[in-house]
Amino acid sequence: MSGKALYYSTIFLSAFLLFQVQPLIAKMILPWFGGAASVWITCMLFFQLVLLGGYIYAHWLINHLKPSSQISTHVALLALSIVLLPVAPNRHLMSGQLDPSLHLLLLLLTSVGVPYFLLSTTTPLLQSWFSKTYQQAMPYRLFALSNFASLLGLLAYPLIVEPQLTLSQQSNGWSVAYSVFAAACIGTALFSRKARHNVLLRSDMTVGITEEEPFPPEISEKILWLLLATCSSVLLLATTNYLTQNLASIPFLWIAPLSLYLLSFTLCFDRSGWYRRTWYVWIMAALLGGISYALATWNQKHSIAITIPLFCAGLFAGCMFCHGELAMRKPAPKYLTSFYLMISIGGALGGVLVGIVVPKALPGPFELMLALCFCAIMLLAVNFRNKRITDVVCITVIACVFIASGYYINSFTEKSLLLVRNFYGGLKVDEYDKGTADEYRSLVHGTIIHGIQFQDPERRVQPVSYYAPESGVGLAIKHLPQDPRRVGIIGLGVGSLSAYARPGDVYRFYEINPLVEKVARRKFSYLSDCRGKIEVLIGDGRLLLEQEADQHYDLLVVDAFSSDSIPVHLLTVEALQLYFRHLKPDGILALHISNIHLDLAPVIDRMRSALNKQAILITNEGDDDEEIYNSDWVLMTSVRNLREIPEIKEVAEDLKSRKGLRVWTDDYSNLIQILKINEEE
């Protein structure tokens, strides 16, 4: 293998593995934190911070150590990292009393921190060695190569790796590939040291060498690098957050925005022709205006088939603008590590702003609007005084985006009694028909209502929304034994199911988000009006059940959704085995599987068959006047045949089965297979 091929292959493999491990380790960890959109954002923040650490390390190594010391230090760290394989989260750290953000960062650091750090150093470090070995070559093409490899690694995960391999197989396979990378990187380092001892360069290496010392970039130029990188990072994370929580709440949707982000880097740094400043003024004006309008009219029903492509196109154009300007401003190879360092600082700063600062500073999901304002300002800053028409266009765009932002915030909050958010996402309590007999309140997470209560004293004890008497869970409760009942419920919402409790009954709720209990008690009265005994345990439902003695529940309800996404670890064979351990022999397991985007029935049917259980599907239609929603409930039992009850037999359906669908376990699940691709919204 030639020297250049060694550099190319090592950088390609490092970037591929860098973005393969992100969804891999995230899938291992995320379910234990409720599957909220902010969990993905926190993971991405971690990867950006470690990437920044890798770039700082590379910059320090190149500028403060001799070439031989650089190589010796890096080779030693690579050898050490192999000892830490395979990558996997420490299950002993899965539960803890830390803030969820810090807890998640700790898990990521201990599971993949060192290998990820060393992978992140590869691109800047090897490019610097490459530029000194092959002085006439342009090292920035290697940056484009690394982003292309990152894109391939990211896309390969949901399309190839996830459907075929279990998590343990993915972890072991990735660890083997990392060992190959470490060997290749060590070989490249040794080759670089040997090449530097060669006094005479090949003839094709001497053409075009510049003898003049290049001028260092000015402070103002470095600040612009930082702002452009921050802008693209904020756009990426804000768009990802919005898409995963507010439009199509499916956890893997974050891959699409990140792929566009990487593609823009690849195109802009591969060659200059992909980005033209004059074109992008008009492209950005159109897309910023379109997205601002879509956000400002958020309460109107926009087709996902239009909205998602619009948002993704806006993100791609914004990233092309930011990264195209960065590519136009790249310094001489001598200063490439400082250039990459500023880009990395900008990326990490964007992650901190979207992942930490904005959620704590603002009560609502306003980060995407702020990102659009930031992008519009950067558009003017880059184009200011180039042409009069350009200035007019950019100023008009800024005005439109700011006006749309104000309108969006006002319309989002006008009916709200309460607007709060934490690590698990934003919660909003809206009030409707105030002062009338139909006055009611709703709890909203993302775009999904998690419970409704009428305020009229005679109607406020009625369970509505997904929990009406004719729903699957309503029928299950109606036909429980008449003795005092023990009911376990994973997912509190507003506490609607406690309306069914009778004196002597015990209703125990498991809720991962402490804010939900506070809101349910402050703005709703189901819990305080309950005639039975209420117990609320804060923590992940499955982890709490694993730690408890058998509860002997008559009914166990699983209704834990983050917006419209599902914590996958609550719907695996191991989870169902745990649920039945806590049920009485004739107890009922009720699974709420209503979902806009995912068809969960075949998954449940596959597990029912594997566990030799009986299951039926009950679908009830809504009633707008009574605020009752369409809902899908699966009722599963071990020995009891629910079809013997005439009222249930009349509405019971068999679960749909699907050929080729694998049983979901703690080691394997695949959401792509159950997407409702062909169904209307």
XYZ file of C-alpha atoms in Angstrom:
681
model
C 0.000 0.000 0.000
C 1.357 3.438 -0.945
C 1.902 6.134 1.643
C -1.002 8.267 0.419
C -3.329 5.273 0.344
C -2.371 4.557 3.955
C -3.395 8.068 4.974
C -6.625 7.917 2.961
C -7.704 4.514 4.273
C -6.907 5.350 7.907
C -8.832 8.617 7.813
C -11.749 6.949 6.012
C -11.969 4.108 8.545
C -11.676 6.446 11.535
C -14.484 8.709 10.307
C -16.676 5.723 9.404
C -16.285 4.236 12.885
C -16.724 7.652 14.514
C -20.287 7.923 13.229
C -21.095 4.213 13.440
C -20.572 4.209 17.175
C -22.869 7.186 17.780
C -26.193 5.449 17.013
C -24.808 2.165 18.372
C -23.969 3.393 21.860
C -26.971 5.737 21.871
C -29.326 2.836 21.183
C -27.794 0.936 24.096
C -28.243 3.818 26.513
C -31.172 5.969 25.371
C -34.103 3.713 26.336
C -33.115 3.920 29.986
C -33.732 7.670 29.892
C -37.233 7.536 28.457
C -36.348 7.951 24.774
C -36.970 11.729 24.896
C -35.705 13.946 22.085
C -33.421 15.720 24.564
C -31.648 12.416 25.203
C -30.467 12.376 21.594
C -29.463 16.029 21.827
C -27.421 15.302 24.965
C -25.699 12.406 23.211
C -24.823 14.663 20.298
C -23.535 17.279 22.761
C -21.247 14.640 24.274
C -19.885 13.642 20.876
C -19.249 17.293 19.978
C -17.447 17.942 23.271
C -15.243 14.883 22.874
C -14.585 15.861 19.251
C -13.477 19.271 20.519
C -11.200 17.546 23.019
C -9.675 15.520 20.196
C -9.057 18.633 18.116
C -7.469 20.436 21.087
C -5.221 17.429 21.636
C -4.196 17.357 17.957
C -3.523 21.115 17.939
C -1.413 20.850 21.104
C 0.472 17.810 19.831
C 1.385 19.467 16.524
C 2.400 22.808 18.024
C 4.177 21.763 21.223
C 5.872 18.400 20.649
C 8.592 17.273 18.304
C 7.495 14.936 15.473
C 8.986 11.873 17.171
C 7.251 12.726 20.464
C 3.944 13.305 18.667
C 4.060 9.832 17.189
C 5.213 8.102 20.383
C 2.472 9.746 22.456
C -0.285 8.943 19.998
C 0.822 5.341 19.467
C 0.860 4.772 23.241
C -2.693 6.095 23.604
C -3.934 3.950 20.719
C -2.451 0.845 22.324
C -4.074 1.754 25.650
C -7.497 2.264 24.067
C -7.594 -1.308 22.733
C -7.514 -2.573 26.326
C -10.817 -0.750 27.005
C -12.724 -2.655 24.317
C -15.437 -3.729 23.674
C -17.571 -0.585 23.869
C -20.639 -1.084 26.041
C -22.368 0.892 28.811
C -21.675 -0.112 32.385
C -24.984 -1.531 33.640
C -23.933 -0.749 37.228
C -24.150 2.928 36.272
C -27.573 2.644 34.640
C -29.349 3.805 37.778
C -28.226 6.741 39.860
C -29.251 9.956 41.607
C -27.434 12.336 39.262
C -29.128 14.912 37.083
C -30.186 12.991 33.930
C -27.906 15.067 31.677
C -24.866 14.446 33.866
C -25.835 10.783 34.307
C -26.062 10.289 30.552
C -22.754 12.080 29.939
C -21.085 9.867 32.578
C -22.407 6.708 30.920
C -21.162 7.826 27.514
C -17.768 8.823 28.903
C -17.179 5.472 30.607
C -18.497 3.380 27.732
C -16.958 4.955 24.643
C -15.050 8.073 25.734
C -11.446 7.015 25.073
C -11.915 5.255 21.690
C -14.149 8.085 20.458
C -11.591 10.667 21.586
C -8.792 8.984 19.643
C -10.965 8.577 16.545
C -11.752 12.292 16.692
C -8.062 13.214 16.669
C -7.371 11.340 13.436
C -8.531 13.835 10.812
C -6.623 16.932 12.023
C -3.581 14.988 13.185
C -3.077 12.903 10.058
C -3.814 15.860 7.807
C -1.007 17.770 9.502
C 1.393 14.849 9.085
C 0.206 14.420 5.499
C 0.863 18.099 4.620
C 4.428 17.820 5.914
C 5.071 14.529 4.146
C 3.483 15.569 0.829
C 4.111 19.295 0.780
C 2.490 20.008 -2.566
C -0.782 18.173 -1.784
C -3.937 19.872 -0.456
C -4.821 18.256 2.900
C -8.339 19.774 2.964
C -9.501 17.121 0.478
C -8.903 14.649 3.297
C -11.399 16.612 5.409
C -13.992 16.113 2.675
C -13.088 12.405 2.587
C -13.545 12.083 6.346
C -16.989 13.703 6.196
C -17.996 11.430 3.318
C -16.910 8.399 5.347
C -18.837 9.764 8.345
C -21.948 10.050 6.192
C -21.574 6.453 4.995
C -21.061 5.213 8.545
C -24.122 7.044 9.774
C -26.411 5.833 6.984
C -25.110 2.271 7.137
C -26.303 1.876 10.711
C -30.102 2.029 10.252
C -30.046 0.556 6.754
C -27.599 -2.341 7.161
C -26.205 -2.808 10.671
C -29.286 -2.402 12.887
C -31.625 -4.723 10.909
C -29.068 -7.533 10.749
C -27.158 -7.576 14.031
C -27.963 -7.652 17.728
C -26.484 -4.979 19.963
C -23.842 -7.337 21.350
C -22.843 -8.335 17.801
C -22.699 -4.665 16.817
C -20.524 -3.859 19.817
C -18.119 -6.729 19.176
C -17.954 -6.039 15.439
C -17.282 -2.346 15.969
C -14.573 -3.151 18.516
C -12.812 -5.470 16.058
C -12.970 -2.763 13.375
C -11.566 -0.249 15.853
C -8.620 -2.559 16.517
C -7.967 -2.623 12.760
C -8.110 1.180 12.715
C -5.677 1.430 15.644
C -3.210 -0.824 13.802
C -3.611 1.238 10.611
C -3.128 4.495 12.510
C 0.015 3.174 14.188
C 1.299 2.092 10.771
C 0.562 5.555 9.344
C 2.381 7.218 12.226
C 5.455 5.049 11.719
C 5.384 5.719 7.980
C 5.165 9.467 8.644
C 8.215 9.364 10.918
C 10.199 7.429 8.320
C 9.147 9.770 5.503
C 10.391 12.815 7.382
C 13.870 11.402 7.454
C 13.981 11.368 3.678
C 15.885 14.444 2.552
C 14.982 14.125 -1.102
C 11.295 14.269 -1.979
C 9.820 12.621 -5.018
C 9.607 14.818 -8.048
C 5.810 14.912 -7.918
C 6.055 16.192 -4.376
C 8.139 19.231 -5.176
C 5.903 20.920 -7.709
C 4.148 23.992 -6.440
C 5.819 24.251 -3.043
C 5.460 27.817 -1.746
C 8.599 29.301 -0.298
C 6.961 32.374 1.221
C 5.731 32.109 4.786
C 1.892 32.341 4.781
C 0.280 35.100 6.825
C -1.500 33.877 9.984
C -5.284 34.398 10.048
C -6.508 37.508 11.856
C -8.550 37.393 15.066
C -11.634 38.668 13.248
C -11.333 35.818 10.755
C -11.102 33.252 13.555
C -14.198 34.726 15.207
C -16.059 34.378 11.915
C -14.966 30.723 11.683
C -16.365 30.215 15.188
C -19.687 31.931 14.472
C -20.267 30.065 11.198
C -19.538 26.694 12.844
C -21.782 27.583 15.799
C -24.593 28.612 13.462
C -24.564 25.320 11.548
C -24.418 23.329 14.797
C -27.349 25.256 16.293
C -29.356 24.725 13.100
C -28.603 20.990 13.159
C -29.545 20.419 16.790
C -32.573 22.718 16.815
C -33.969 21.084 13.665
C -33.303 17.615 15.058
C -35.020 18.514 18.311
C -38.045 19.899 16.498
C -38.423 16.970 14.117
C -37.988 14.230 16.717
C -40.275 15.834 19.280
C -42.874 17.820 17.360
C -43.448 16.264 13.941
C -42.454 12.641 13.617
C -41.405 11.508 17.072
C -39.346 8.515 16.049
C -35.920 8.319 17.683
C -33.886 7.539 14.566
C -35.128 10.604 12.673
C -32.083 12.502 13.964
C -29.987 10.605 11.397
C -31.514 12.523 8.472
C -30.481 16.010 9.716
C -27.027 14.816 10.735
C -26.539 13.193 7.321
C -27.360 16.491 5.595
C -24.954 18.288 7.921
C -22.133 15.901 6.985
C -23.013 16.004 3.291
C -22.682 19.789 3.260
C -19.198 19.512 4.786
C -18.229 16.929 2.164
C -19.454 19.008 -0.778
C -18.005 22.313 0.405
C -14.538 20.996 1.226
C -14.260 18.653 -1.751
C -14.306 21.452 -4.323
C -15.390 25.071 -4.454
C -18.058 24.739 -7.167
C -20.804 23.442 -4.868
C -21.186 26.737 -3.011
C -21.840 30.095 -4.665
C -22.473 33.020 -2.322
C -24.698 34.864 -4.800
C -26.984 31.840 -5.248
C -27.336 31.129 -1.557
C -28.546 34.605 -0.654
C -31.708 33.879 -2.625
C -31.906 30.202 -1.618
C -31.581 31.070 2.056
C -34.109 33.903 1.774
C -36.722 31.539 0.317
C -36.144 28.699 2.770
C -35.837 30.844 5.893
C -39.104 32.491 4.913
C -40.829 29.157 4.274
C -39.700 27.579 7.544
C -40.586 30.697 9.523
C -44.092 30.582 8.060
C -44.438 26.872 8.887
C -43.406 27.526 12.484
C -45.584 30.603 12.854
C -48.612 28.562 11.727
C -47.683 25.561 13.902
C -51.276 25.156 15.143
C -52.539 24.540 11.600
C -52.310 21.023 10.206
C -49.335 20.855 7.851
C -48.626 17.643 5.978
C -45.525 15.855 7.224
C -44.799 14.995 3.582
C -44.273 18.737 3.037
C -43.007 19.893 6.423
C -40.172 17.421 6.935
C -38.648 17.974 3.443
C -38.985 21.746 3.942
C -37.182 21.668 7.283
C -34.493 19.320 5.976
C -33.984 21.501 2.874
C -33.663 24.555 5.096
C -31.124 22.794 7.296
C -29.105 21.642 4.279
C -29.086 25.108 2.712
C -28.096 26.674 6.040
C -25.251 24.194 6.487
C -24.115 24.697 2.879
C -24.038 28.450 3.536
C -22.051 28.129 6.786
C -19.681 25.411 5.581
C -19.276 26.989 2.147
C -18.142 30.216 3.784
C -15.770 28.234 6.012
C -14.293 26.461 2.982
C -13.754 29.813 1.227
C -11.887 31.077 4.308
C -9.692 28.042 5.038
C -6.117 29.064 5.890
C -2.775 27.722 4.653
C -2.086 24.104 5.712
C 0.279 25.359 8.396
C -2.723 26.692 10.323
C -5.167 23.867 9.641
C -5.232 22.558 13.226
C -6.271 25.981 14.538
C -8.913 26.155 11.781
C -10.351 22.783 12.740
C -10.117 23.727 16.404
C -12.320 26.803 15.872
C -14.816 24.719 13.864
C -14.925 22.172 16.665
C -15.357 24.857 19.340
C -18.254 26.259 17.319
C -19.857 22.815 17.055
C -19.540 22.225 20.790
C -20.817 25.728 21.564
C -23.905 25.060 19.458
C -24.451 21.828 21.384
C -24.155 23.597 24.731
C -26.578 26.328 23.639
C -29.274 23.946 22.335
C -28.695 21.095 24.774
C -28.150 23.001 28.026
C -28.561 26.787 27.937
C -31.811 27.218 25.977
C -33.786 24.471 27.810
C -32.881 26.060 31.143
C -33.410 29.647 29.991
C -36.635 29.283 27.982
C -39.803 27.445 29.096
C -40.925 26.511 25.577
C -39.496 24.882 22.434
C -38.298 28.110 20.829
C -34.736 27.107 19.879
C -35.470 26.553 16.191
C -36.843 30.061 15.807
C -33.746 31.420 17.551
C -31.585 29.355 15.195
C -33.335 30.872 12.185
C -32.747 34.378 13.578
C -29.062 33.561 14.117
C -28.736 32.236 10.571
C -30.447 35.301 9.078
C -28.049 37.603 10.936
C -25.031 35.598 9.715
C -26.366 35.836 6.161
C -26.305 39.632 6.417
C -22.902 39.681 8.168
C -21.242 37.714 5.365
C -22.906 39.642 2.519
C -23.018 43.137 4.031
C -22.140 45.879 1.519
C -21.369 43.441 -1.298
C -24.369 44.667 -3.305
C -27.250 46.971 -2.434
C -29.864 44.426 -3.512
C -28.191 41.801 -1.340
C -28.332 44.076 1.708
C -32.025 44.739 1.098
C -32.795 41.028 0.760
C -30.864 40.088 3.919
C -32.432 42.860 6.023
C -35.891 41.854 4.772
C -35.218 38.231 5.701
C -34.135 39.257 9.215
C -37.295 41.330 9.660
C -39.554 38.503 8.457
C -37.889 35.880 10.652
C -38.077 38.071 13.756
C -41.748 38.919 13.134
C -42.582 35.235 12.569
C -40.703 34.325 15.761
C -42.734 36.779 17.805
C -45.982 35.516 16.309
C -44.992 31.884 16.943
C -44.133 32.483 20.590
C -47.328 34.441 21.182
C -49.598 31.864 19.526
C -47.850 28.998 21.298
C -48.366 30.507 24.729
C -51.751 32.281 24.423
C -53.868 29.378 25.806
C -51.204 28.102 28.189
C -51.726 28.019 31.933
C -48.293 26.511 32.424
C -45.192 26.069 30.294
C -42.258 24.138 31.790
C -39.469 21.920 30.542
C -36.616 19.805 31.793
C -34.347 17.048 30.461
C -37.329 14.950 29.382
C -38.840 17.684 27.242
C -41.386 20.472 27.460
C -44.795 20.209 29.123
C -47.651 22.581 28.369
C -51.020 22.860 30.073
C -53.621 24.469 27.802
C -57.073 25.658 28.795
C -60.079 25.639 26.427
C -63.689 26.917 26.533
C -63.023 28.803 29.738
C -66.146 29.784 31.660
C -68.407 27.265 29.921
C -69.716 23.851 30.910
C -67.261 22.332 28.416
C -64.157 23.944 29.929
C -61.236 21.534 30.012
C -57.471 21.398 30.397
C -54.971 19.314 28.473
C -51.388 18.254 29.135
C -49.284 18.396 25.974
C -45.823 16.935 25.421
C -44.498 17.839 21.981
C -47.582 17.651 19.795
C -49.173 14.765 21.714
C -51.864 15.241 24.356
C -51.073 13.131 27.412
C -54.322 13.662 29.239
C -57.451 15.814 29.458
C -59.742 16.798 32.319
C -63.026 18.706 32.276
C -63.272 21.417 34.935
C -66.997 21.126 35.647
C -67.339 19.401 39.083
C -69.693 16.757 37.670
C -67.479 15.939 34.697
C -63.965 16.264 36.125
C -64.041 12.727 37.559
C -64.704 11.245 34.102
C -61.705 9.530 32.464
C -61.511 10.805 28.876
C -58.953 11.080 26.009
C -57.388 7.584 25.604
C -58.851 6.198 28.840
C -62.611 6.295 28.322
C -64.763 3.398 29.676
C -65.107 1.935 26.162
C -61.335 1.927 25.571
C -59.305 -1.247 25.983
C -57.969 -0.255 29.375
C -61.438 0.929 30.476
C -62.933 -2.470 29.623
C -60.050 -4.270 31.337
C -60.633 -2.352 34.580
C -64.395 -2.908 34.399
C -63.951 -6.679 34.291
C -61.332 -7.058 37.022
C -62.339 -9.038 40.148
C -64.565 -7.108 42.544
C -62.149 -7.532 45.464
C -59.869 -4.587 46.286
C -57.627 -4.223 43.246
C -53.934 -3.547 42.836
C -53.204 -1.688 39.597
C -49.738 -0.721 38.377
C -49.354 1.961 35.712
C -46.122 2.874 33.901
C -46.660 6.489 32.837
C -48.614 9.025 34.899
C -49.851 11.655 32.445
C -52.501 13.656 34.339
C -53.506 10.604 36.369
C -56.643 9.846 34.311
C -56.757 6.160 35.241
C -57.024 6.965 38.950
C -60.634 7.994 38.209
C -61.459 4.263 38.081
C -60.169 3.584 41.619
C -62.660 2.512 44.293
C -62.252 2.676 48.073
C -59.715 0.014 49.018
C -58.053 -0.061 45.612
C -54.335 0.717 45.226
C -53.162 2.501 42.070
C -49.373 2.726 41.818
C -47.902 4.970 39.100
C -44.320 4.757 37.809
C -43.222 8.048 36.208
C -39.734 8.882 34.944
C -40.266 12.651 34.749
C -40.699 14.378 38.140
C -42.204 17.432 36.417
C -45.171 15.338 35.253
C -46.217 14.567 38.830
C -45.908 18.230 39.828
C -48.040 19.331 36.886
C -50.615 16.560 37.464
C -51.058 17.622 41.088
C -50.999 21.404 40.502
C -53.194 21.762 37.408
C -55.362 18.618 37.460
C -57.402 16.950 40.203
C -57.577 13.271 39.229
C -55.038 12.302 41.887
C -56.569 14.398 44.671
C -60.137 13.290 43.793
C -59.185 9.605 43.726
C -61.243 7.420 46.077
C -58.549 4.776 46.365
C -54.928 4.889 47.503
C -52.482 6.595 45.123
C -48.761 5.876 45.053
C -46.390 7.678 42.661
C -42.835 6.384 42.238
C -40.378 8.563 40.329
C -37.982 6.698 38.059
C -37.901 4.451 35.014
C -40.788 1.998 35.328
C -38.847 -1.054 34.268
C -35.867 -0.334 36.520
C -38.175 0.201 39.490
C -40.077 -3.038 38.800
C -36.800 -4.938 38.568
C -35.852 -3.701 42.029
C -39.232 -4.468 43.645
C -40.604 -7.664 45.114
C -43.521 -9.212 43.196
C -46.469 -6.797 43.362
C -49.292 -9.231 42.470
C -51.114 -6.705 40.320
C -54.576 -7.438 38.959
C -53.747 -5.106 36.074
C -50.456 -3.641 34.854
C -50.723 -0.789 32.348
C -47.807 0.270 30.121
C -48.482 3.762 28.785
C -45.090 5.490 28.831
C -44.631 7.635 25.760
C -42.286 10.579 25.294
C -44.342 12.802 23.006
C -45.239 10.092 20.448
C -42.019 8.071 20.684
C -41.689 4.842 22.618
C -39.101 3.702 25.160
C -38.174 0.506 23.335
C -36.876 -1.210 26.480
C -40.470 -1.324 27.759
C -41.565 -3.446 24.777
C -39.102 -6.343 24.705
C -39.501 -10.004 25.627
C -37.508 -9.461 28.810
C -39.737 -6.527 29.751
C -42.926 -8.551 29.211
C -41.521 -11.400 31.300
C -40.909 -8.877 34.078
C -44.470 -7.542 33.816
C -45.998 -11.013 34.127
C -43.797 -11.682 37.146
C -45.593 -8.804 38.866
C -49.089 -9.890 37.757
C -51.392 -12.371 39.438
C -51.878 -15.601 37.445
C -55.171 -14.275 36.064
C -53.926 -10.684 35.805
C -54.097 -8.525 32.682
C -51.254 -6.669 30.965
C -52.580 -3.606 29.070
C -50.260 -2.073 26.462
C -51.161 1.281 24.936
C -49.903 1.129 21.340
C -51.643 4.147 19.750
C -48.987 5.726 17.562
C -49.071 7.988 14.530
C -45.943 6.642 12.874
C -45.280 3.128 14.223
C -47.326 -0.061 13.833
C -46.597 -1.844 17.100
C -49.221 -4.591 16.852
C -47.035 -7.067 14.872
C -44.220 -6.576 17.410
C -46.546 -7.404 20.299
C -47.956 -10.409 18.413
C -44.447 -11.774 17.852
C -43.641 -11.533 21.566
C -47.042 -12.971 22.539
C -46.252 -16.027 20.474
C -42.729 -16.341 21.904
C -44.079 -16.185 25.468
C -47.143 -18.377 24.765
C -49.615 -15.737 25.947
C -53.104 -14.770 24.810
C -53.637 -11.263 23.423
C -56.373 -9.201 21.819
C -56.442 -5.746 20.249
C -59.200 -3.292 21.178
C -59.598 -0.185 19.042
C -62.184 2.385 20.004
C -63.306 5.396 18.005
C -63.243 8.886 19.412
C -65.972 11.329 20.317
C -65.019 14.968 19.745
C -67.840 16.326 21.897
C -66.683 14.310 24.909
C -62.928 14.722 24.181
C -62.506 10.974 23.719
C -59.739 9.952 21.316
C -59.164 6.973 19.060
C -56.974 4.502 20.895
C -55.385 1.100 20.389
C -54.893 -1.138 23.419
C -53.507 -4.666 23.588
C -54.752 -6.813 26.480
C -52.503 -9.796 27.206
C -53.054 -12.624 29.666
C -51.462 -15.906 30.715
C -54.463 -18.116 31.547
C -57.544 -15.913 31.361
C -59.477 -15.876 28.073
C -60.886 -12.355 27.765
C -63.016 -13.363 24.774
C -65.291 -15.210 27.206
C -66.550 -11.794 28.334
C -69.320 -10.816 25.853
C -68.619 -7.060 26.052
C -64.954 -7.598 25.236
C -65.566 -10.318 22.649
C -67.741 -7.893 20.699
C -64.867 -5.438 20.120
C -61.806 -7.721 20.312
C -59.576 -8.198 17.272
C -56.637 -10.464 16.600
C -53.214 -8.838 16.474
C -51.766 -8.441 13.008
C -48.767 -10.605 12.286
C -45.942 -9.866 9.871
C -43.589 -12.349 8.272
C -39.894 -11.885 8.813
C -40.279 -9.740 11.929
C -37.785 -10.710 14.612
C -38.686 -10.843 18.283
C -37.687 -7.664 20.077
C -35.278 -8.295 22.923
C -33.025 -6.101 25.039
C -30.352 -6.953 22.464
C -32.378 -6.353 19.284
C -35.091 -3.996 18.066
C -35.717 -2.280 14.750
C -38.153 0.618 14.452
C -37.709 1.065 10.700
C -39.495 -2.234 10.011
C -42.704 -1.021 11.644
C -42.984 2.470 10.149
C -46.452 3.278 8.809
C -44.943 4.375 5.506
C -48.004 3.843 3.361
C -50.657 5.058 5.777
C -52.120 8.513 5.777
C -51.580 10.815 8.674
